[in-house]
XYZ file of C-alpha atoms in Angstrom:
467
model
C -214.039 38.314 -259.332
C -211.570 37.373 -256.513
C -210.023 33.966 -256.636
C -211.552 31.593 -254.173
C -209.866 31.312 -250.822
C -207.714 28.155 -250.380
C -208.555 25.447 -247.900
C -207.977 27.570 -244.916
C -211.702 27.526 -244.206
C -212.644 24.455 -242.223
C -216.236 24.808 -243.452
C -215.255 23.022 -246.657
C -214.793 19.835 -244.717
C -217.505 19.887 -242.242
C -220.624 19.386 -244.397
C -223.898 19.523 -242.552
C -226.367 18.913 -245.349
C -227.046 21.394 -247.975
C -229.829 23.916 -248.421
C -232.081 23.313 -251.358
C -231.960 26.321 -253.596
C -233.769 27.585 -256.645
C -231.356 26.107 -259.184
C -233.449 23.444 -260.977
C -232.597 21.305 -263.849
C -234.316 18.704 -265.976
C -233.210 16.045 -263.507
C -234.890 17.766 -260.552
C -238.200 17.663 -262.266
C -237.799 13.823 -262.397
C -237.075 13.876 -258.724
C -233.366 14.025 -259.135
C -232.333 15.534 -255.781
C -234.278 14.364 -252.733
C -234.134 16.541 -249.618
C -235.255 15.750 -246.110
C -235.528 18.524 -243.486
C -233.614 20.660 -245.820
C -230.722 18.171 -246.251
C -229.858 16.475 -249.473
C -230.248 12.754 -248.821
C -230.257 11.088 -252.189
C -230.200 11.672 -255.955
C -229.226 10.076 -259.278
C -225.558 10.368 -260.030
C -226.472 12.493 -263.032
C -228.472 14.961 -260.884
C -225.590 15.203 -258.388
C -223.115 15.982 -261.172
C -225.649 18.616 -262.620
C -225.718 20.113 -259.075
C -221.955 20.469 -259.098
C -222.037 22.709 -262.196
C -222.064 26.466 -261.768
C -224.278 28.752 -263.921
C -224.128 32.442 -264.377
C -226.058 32.927 -261.097
C -225.445 29.707 -259.111
C -222.312 28.277 -257.458
C -222.343 25.081 -255.386
C -221.518 25.219 -251.707
C -217.901 24.367 -250.812
C -218.833 21.473 -248.614
C -220.999 20.038 -251.454
C -218.022 20.181 -253.811
C -215.730 18.402 -251.467
C -218.301 15.661 -250.645
C -219.065 14.945 -254.233
C -215.469 15.064 -255.540
C -214.372 12.743 -252.729
C -217.227 10.176 -252.850
C -218.146 10.023 -256.500
C -215.039 7.946 -257.173
C -217.000 5.040 -255.738
C -218.971 5.214 -259.012
C -217.031 7.031 -261.563
C -213.381 7.739 -262.346
C -212.325 11.335 -261.754
C -211.264 12.053 -265.392
C -214.634 10.734 -266.518
C -216.396 13.013 -264.004
C -214.363 15.964 -265.252
C -215.193 15.140 -268.809
C -218.915 15.012 -267.967
C -218.679 18.358 -266.236
C -217.057 19.811 -269.323
C -219.663 18.480 -271.652
C -222.487 19.694 -269.476
C -220.891 23.132 -269.318
C -220.453 23.336 -273.041
C -224.112 22.254 -273.606
C -225.509 24.475 -270.939
C -223.560 27.637 -271.826
C -223.804 26.791 -275.582
C -219.993 27.161 -275.737
C -219.827 25.447 -279.150
C -222.020 28.022 -280.779
C -220.162 29.816 -283.554
C -221.215 33.176 -281.983
C -220.603 33.305 -278.220
C -222.630 35.388 -275.898
C -219.697 37.375 -274.371
C -221.700 38.898 -271.536
C -222.829 35.483 -270.396
C -219.280 33.968 -270.695
C -217.910 36.827 -268.546
C -220.374 35.909 -265.759
C -219.914 32.168 -266.126
C -216.133 32.101 -266.738
C -214.921 33.013 -263.280
C -217.302 30.496 -261.715
C -216.111 27.471 -263.652
C -212.554 28.659 -263.043
C -213.311 28.748 -259.306
C -214.713 25.205 -259.421
C -211.588 23.906 -261.184
C -209.323 25.817 -258.732
C -210.979 24.215 -255.710
C -210.795 20.835 -257.472
C -207.048 21.125 -258.238
C -206.304 22.382 -254.683
C -208.057 19.453 -253.018
C -207.521 16.606 -255.434
C -204.457 17.474 -257.489
C -203.759 13.906 -258.506
C -207.089 13.893 -260.475
C -205.298 16.025 -263.019
C -202.193 13.863 -263.621
C -203.377 12.979 -267.095
C -203.933 16.130 -269.105
C -207.584 16.745 -269.780
C -209.914 18.657 -271.861
C -209.887 21.652 -269.657
C -209.032 23.673 -272.812
C -212.411 22.777 -274.219
C -214.129 24.971 -271.684
C -211.950 28.044 -272.120
C -213.984 30.359 -274.278
C -212.589 33.100 -276.511
C -211.824 35.582 -273.827
C -208.201 36.760 -273.380
C -208.236 37.535 -269.597
C -209.967 34.269 -269.000
C -207.480 32.225 -271.054
C -204.647 33.764 -269.008
C -206.259 32.741 -265.680
C -206.871 29.265 -267.025
C -203.212 28.875 -267.991
C -202.121 30.217 -264.613
C -204.306 27.610 -262.996
C -202.645 24.854 -265.035
C -199.141 26.114 -264.281
C -199.842 26.199 -260.588
C -201.223 22.682 -260.840
C -198.180 21.394 -262.696
C -195.829 22.876 -260.068
C -197.964 21.306 -257.322
C -197.877 17.895 -258.961
C -194.151 18.171 -259.456
C -193.684 19.111 -255.785
C -195.901 16.222 -254.714
C -194.050 13.563 -256.705
C -190.692 15.096 -255.573
C -191.987 15.008 -251.932
C -192.815 11.360 -252.245
C -189.265 10.525 -253.250
C -188.114 12.717 -250.466
C -189.688 10.655 -247.708
C -186.891 8.881 -245.938
C -186.973 5.335 -247.075
C -187.697 3.251 -244.022
C -185.000 0.747 -243.570
C -186.471 -2.486 -242.288
C -182.933 -3.704 -241.678
C -183.037 -7.040 -239.881
C -180.414 -6.893 -237.170
C -181.115 -10.161 -235.433
C -177.460 -10.906 -235.547
C -176.786 -8.015 -233.166
C -177.988 -10.322 -230.404
C -174.607 -12.036 -230.646
C -173.005 -8.786 -229.685
C -174.919 -8.268 -226.385
C -171.865 -9.315 -224.351
C -169.491 -7.210 -226.380
C -168.946 -3.414 -226.117
C -172.150 -1.589 -226.871
C -170.547 0.661 -229.543
C -171.823 -1.544 -232.322
C -175.379 -0.485 -231.850
C -176.140 3.167 -231.176
C -179.156 3.383 -228.922
C -181.920 5.888 -228.667
C -180.719 7.403 -225.396
C -177.390 8.352 -226.881
C -179.112 10.187 -229.728
C -181.895 11.834 -227.659
C -182.192 11.557 -223.963
C -184.988 14.072 -223.536
C -188.499 12.645 -223.881
C -189.989 16.029 -224.793
C -187.602 16.349 -227.719
C -188.277 12.839 -228.956
C -191.968 13.259 -228.770
C -191.642 16.500 -230.869
C -189.493 14.803 -233.444
C -191.968 11.919 -233.683
C -194.671 14.531 -234.256
C -192.491 15.899 -237.090
C -192.303 12.499 -238.708
C -196.046 11.919 -238.362
C -197.020 15.214 -239.887
C -194.479 14.905 -242.687
C -195.802 11.503 -243.615
C -199.458 12.598 -243.249
C -198.892 15.567 -245.588
C -198.519 13.128 -248.470
C -201.823 11.397 -248.003
C -204.514 12.736 -250.336
C -208.204 12.501 -249.315
C -208.932 10.359 -252.336
C -206.656 7.556 -250.960
C -209.229 6.828 -248.288
C -211.852 6.080 -250.757
C -209.555 4.381 -253.276
C -208.449 1.935 -250.650
C -211.946 0.513 -250.416
C -213.265 0.826 -253.919
C -214.875 -2.445 -254.711
C -216.935 -3.749 -257.619
C -219.919 -1.568 -258.542
C -222.806 -3.686 -257.261
C -224.976 -2.627 -260.188
C -222.326 -3.663 -262.667
C -220.523 -6.751 -261.550
C -218.274 -6.680 -264.609
C -216.694 -3.351 -263.748
C -214.095 -3.564 -261.029
C -213.202 -0.108 -259.785
C -209.768 1.200 -259.998
C -207.682 0.330 -256.898
C -204.288 0.923 -258.479
C -201.356 0.494 -256.117
C -199.941 3.958 -256.565
C -203.205 5.529 -255.393
C -202.870 4.268 -251.881
C -199.059 3.967 -251.544
C -198.822 6.900 -249.119
C -201.466 5.235 -246.924
C -199.421 2.089 -246.909
C -196.169 3.837 -246.242
C -197.767 5.491 -243.219
C -198.975 2.184 -241.720
C -195.367 0.819 -242.322
C -194.092 3.770 -240.272
C -196.347 2.797 -237.436
C -195.149 -0.802 -237.442
C -191.554 0.323 -237.589
C -191.976 2.498 -234.556
C -193.562 -0.395 -232.574
C -190.608 -2.614 -233.404
C -188.066 0.157 -232.696
C -189.406 0.623 -229.191
C -189.328 -3.140 -228.559
C -185.805 -3.402 -229.952
C -184.519 -0.536 -227.862
C -185.944 -2.158 -224.690
C -184.741 -5.699 -225.417
C -181.218 -4.656 -226.540
C -179.394 -3.533 -223.371
C -177.584 -6.235 -221.510
C -178.344 -4.889 -218.015
C -181.744 -5.023 -216.308
C -181.298 -1.465 -214.979
C -180.665 -0.039 -218.457
C -183.700 -1.828 -219.872
C -185.838 -0.431 -217.129
C -184.437 3.058 -217.905
C -185.376 2.728 -221.549
C -188.908 1.641 -220.611
C -189.370 4.668 -218.372
C -187.958 6.914 -221.059
C -190.564 5.644 -223.559
C -193.382 5.989 -221.047
C -192.393 9.700 -220.755
C -192.174 10.037 -224.514
C -195.590 8.425 -224.828
C -197.039 10.795 -222.236
C -195.668 13.733 -224.054
C -197.148 12.485 -227.315
C -200.490 12.347 -225.608
C -200.175 15.945 -224.465
C -199.205 17.060 -227.886
C -202.151 15.291 -229.454
C -199.970 12.758 -231.277
C -202.101 9.646 -230.796
C -200.471 7.654 -233.593
C -196.990 7.674 -232.114
C -198.524 7.128 -228.659
C -200.325 3.992 -229.803
C -197.175 2.650 -231.509
C -195.130 3.087 -228.405
C -197.715 1.366 -226.244
C -198.055 -1.437 -228.774
C -194.256 -1.939 -228.827
C -194.202 -2.131 -224.962
C -197.049 -4.629 -225.068
C -195.304 -7.034 -227.481
C -194.761 -10.393 -225.744
C -190.855 -10.249 -225.931
C -191.066 -6.949 -223.973
C -193.984 -7.782 -221.560
C -192.352 -11.054 -220.515
C -189.375 -9.288 -219.036
C -190.804 -9.542 -215.423
C -187.587 -8.707 -213.619
C -187.064 -5.577 -215.816
C -190.601 -4.325 -215.278
C -190.320 -4.802 -211.503
C -187.839 -2.012 -211.619
C -190.197 0.351 -213.532
C -192.577 2.822 -212.016
C -195.549 1.619 -213.921
C -198.336 3.926 -212.674
C -197.838 6.327 -215.629
C -197.777 3.499 -218.081
C -201.122 2.120 -216.793
C -202.761 5.553 -217.225
C -201.642 5.706 -220.769
C -202.621 2.195 -221.497
C -206.068 2.911 -220.110
C -206.341 5.828 -222.547
C -205.635 3.581 -225.472
C -207.696 0.626 -224.209
C -209.698 -0.971 -227.060
C -212.712 -1.713 -224.828
C -215.996 -0.154 -226.025
C -214.683 0.423 -229.520
C -211.828 2.491 -228.092
C -214.203 4.653 -226.038
C -211.475 6.395 -223.942
C -209.283 7.144 -226.978
C -212.266 8.520 -228.892
C -213.066 10.732 -226.041
C -209.516 12.008 -225.837
C -209.509 12.490 -229.610
C -212.769 14.599 -229.446
C -211.148 16.697 -226.723
C -208.074 17.266 -228.872
C -210.180 17.999 -231.904
C -212.151 20.570 -229.904
C -208.917 22.191 -228.605
C -207.632 22.319 -232.167
C -210.710 24.313 -233.328
C -210.270 27.039 -230.701
C -206.497 27.003 -230.785
C -204.409 30.189 -230.967
C -201.054 28.535 -231.754
C -200.111 25.686 -234.117
C -198.905 23.821 -231.003
C -202.478 23.496 -229.776
C -203.856 22.686 -233.219
C -202.063 19.318 -233.454
C -204.314 16.300 -233.809
C -202.727 13.124 -235.144
C -205.297 10.355 -234.955
C -204.531 6.707 -234.332
C -204.369 6.010 -238.061
C -205.292 2.437 -238.434
C -208.495 2.939 -236.407
C -209.433 5.839 -238.616
C -208.977 3.584 -241.719
C -211.031 0.841 -240.031
C -213.813 3.353 -239.300
C -213.958 4.512 -242.865
C -213.771 0.892 -244.056
C -216.788 -0.073 -241.878
C -218.727 2.981 -242.956
C -218.136 1.986 -246.522
C -219.009 -1.681 -245.971
C -221.956 -1.015 -243.680
C -223.933 1.413 -245.899
C -225.029 0.815 -249.496
C -223.747 3.234 -252.090
C -226.981 3.049 -253.918
C -230.622 2.917 -252.738
C -233.025 0.325 -254.146
C -234.278 2.962 -256.712
C -230.793 3.310 -258.114
C -230.253 6.707 -256.422
C -226.932 7.493 -254.823
C -227.047 7.298 -251.045
C -225.915 10.886 -250.399
C -226.151 10.629 -246.598
C -223.353 8.040 -246.696
C -221.318 10.485 -248.844
C -221.819 13.184 -246.268
C -220.549 10.999 -243.446
C -217.544 9.913 -245.519
C -216.779 13.487 -246.272
C -217.126 14.432 -242.630
C -214.601 11.787 -241.491
C -212.067 12.347 -244.248
C -212.548 16.139 -244.165
C -211.737 16.377 -240.482
C -208.549 14.441 -241.139
C -207.569 16.727 -244.021
C -207.975 19.738 -241.678
C -205.675 18.094 -239.079
C -202.991 17.129 -241.520
C -202.583 20.692 -242.765
C -201.285 21.890 -239.486
C -197.818 23.303 -239.697
C -195.449 21.494 -237.326
C -194.448 24.011 -234.665
C -191.314 22.155 -233.416
C -187.834 22.693 -234.740
C -186.612 19.725 -236.701
C -183.561 17.733 -235.505
C -182.252 15.799 -238.611
C -180.014 13.680 -236.498
C -182.932 12.221 -234.436
C -185.214 11.916 -237.415
C -182.557 9.998 -239.314
C -182.181 7.717 -236.408
C -185.885 6.996 -236.201
C -185.967 6.008 -239.796
C -182.714 4.054 -240.106
C -181.793 2.471 -236.765
C -181.739 -1.264 -237.191
C -184.640 -3.188 -235.704
C -185.199 -6.775 -234.799
C -187.714 -9.043 -236.452
C -190.162 -10.735 -234.108
C -187.779 -13.718 -233.829
C -184.842 -11.453 -233.114
C -186.930 -9.742 -230.369
C -187.724 -13.139 -228.753
C -184.144 -14.184 -228.866
C -182.873 -10.898 -227.378
C -185.591 -11.229 -224.755
C -184.552 -14.750 -223.709
C -180.878 -13.687 -223.692
C -181.915 -10.941 -221.206
C -184.173 -12.979 -218.999
C -184.055 -16.763 -219.363
C -187.041 -18.774 -220.383
C -189.706 -19.544 -217.739
C -191.156 -22.772 -219.211
C -190.510 -25.576 -221.546
C -192.218 -23.874 -224.559
C -189.990 -20.805 -224.123
C -186.912 -23.028 -223.677
C -187.620 -24.839 -226.895
C -188.204 -21.668 -228.826
C -184.980 -20.179 -227.426
C -183.023 -23.241 -228.482
C -184.332 -23.129 -232.029
C -183.771 -19.346 -232.356
C -180.198 -19.748 -231.175
C -179.589 -22.265 -233.871
C -181.359 -20.446 -236.763
C -180.170 -16.915 -235.925
C -176.866 -17.380 -234.151
C -175.888 -20.678 -235.738
C -175.282 -22.077 -232.161
C -176.419 -25.467 -230.885
């Protein structure tokens, strides 16, 4: 038996219902699995778990495995699921009989091994605590070897993952509001983006590097973990939203915010109007290039940075900018109609990605906080269980579809060469707080009205210690 192919096949993540097949179990006779037009729509949790378990002549569909492993954590902790799978296997294959049926084990062994392999590849974190995998391994030399190989591969993967997390450049949220005081002094105190990278194409490519690097750490389970609430049928049991399980998600959102503030800081910093206009035009070009690459997350961060009030109030600066390109981009990311334009562009990029010949055309980096919001509303808007206590499998399918598509996108290898100098700057250049941005903005173009004048005065005293 060949080992199963790894997640190259997109099919794993694009479930479209599952065909009913002849595998029946005790649960099915009690109406365990309910199909509609050939698609599985609901079942008891027990029946769903039973349906996950291979036999000598049945193996669950890839898409079913992903859907169940992803969504079942709304009801049951992964190690508990694994333990149930083990128990059911032992029972079903009579693995605790003193005399084992060798022939049956040889047929069943590779199948359970394949299931565990797919599980460890997609959700390695489920195996952080060592489990009872050994319980399944029957007395078969070759089979033991493969099982140990699987565990070794898994251990290496977990080690790499935890190492990778430490490897993420720590974002410095350095507050450099005091820099405002240096506006009139030589500019050598603050390096600026244009001295590090003056080519918008290059910067867009480096931003794409950062995005893909950060995305690679987000496991599919984090999307579900982020929204795990109390189990409605058992109000006493709060599900397990531990911090560490969504820390990569949070780090990614922090990166988005940092990029917004970095863009605003770079625009408000220069003392001369002409230079500020030049920085705005530069970022418009970077944003356009991000759009062409399919990097919607950086694109949205850049536009958000330019739309922050300290930047948008610089009327004299903007009058020097050719804004036509900016308005086109802004229109693309317009929130009207639940981000209709963006969603259309995203579908286009997703379609291009499917038929792509090069990694360059495969890149799809969605506007991340909107993706999270969509998944959140999907989770809030549909019940996990139907009135009869069955699991609402249609919801699971939709969840698996949205998360699965994202998993496919995050696995794209970044085709651009990395420039450590630029990437370091993106992560470590000092940025203003909101107050610092307002102060820099007022220092650049004086307040228009009394409210702004009062704010300026109070910022000068709190930040610069001037009266």
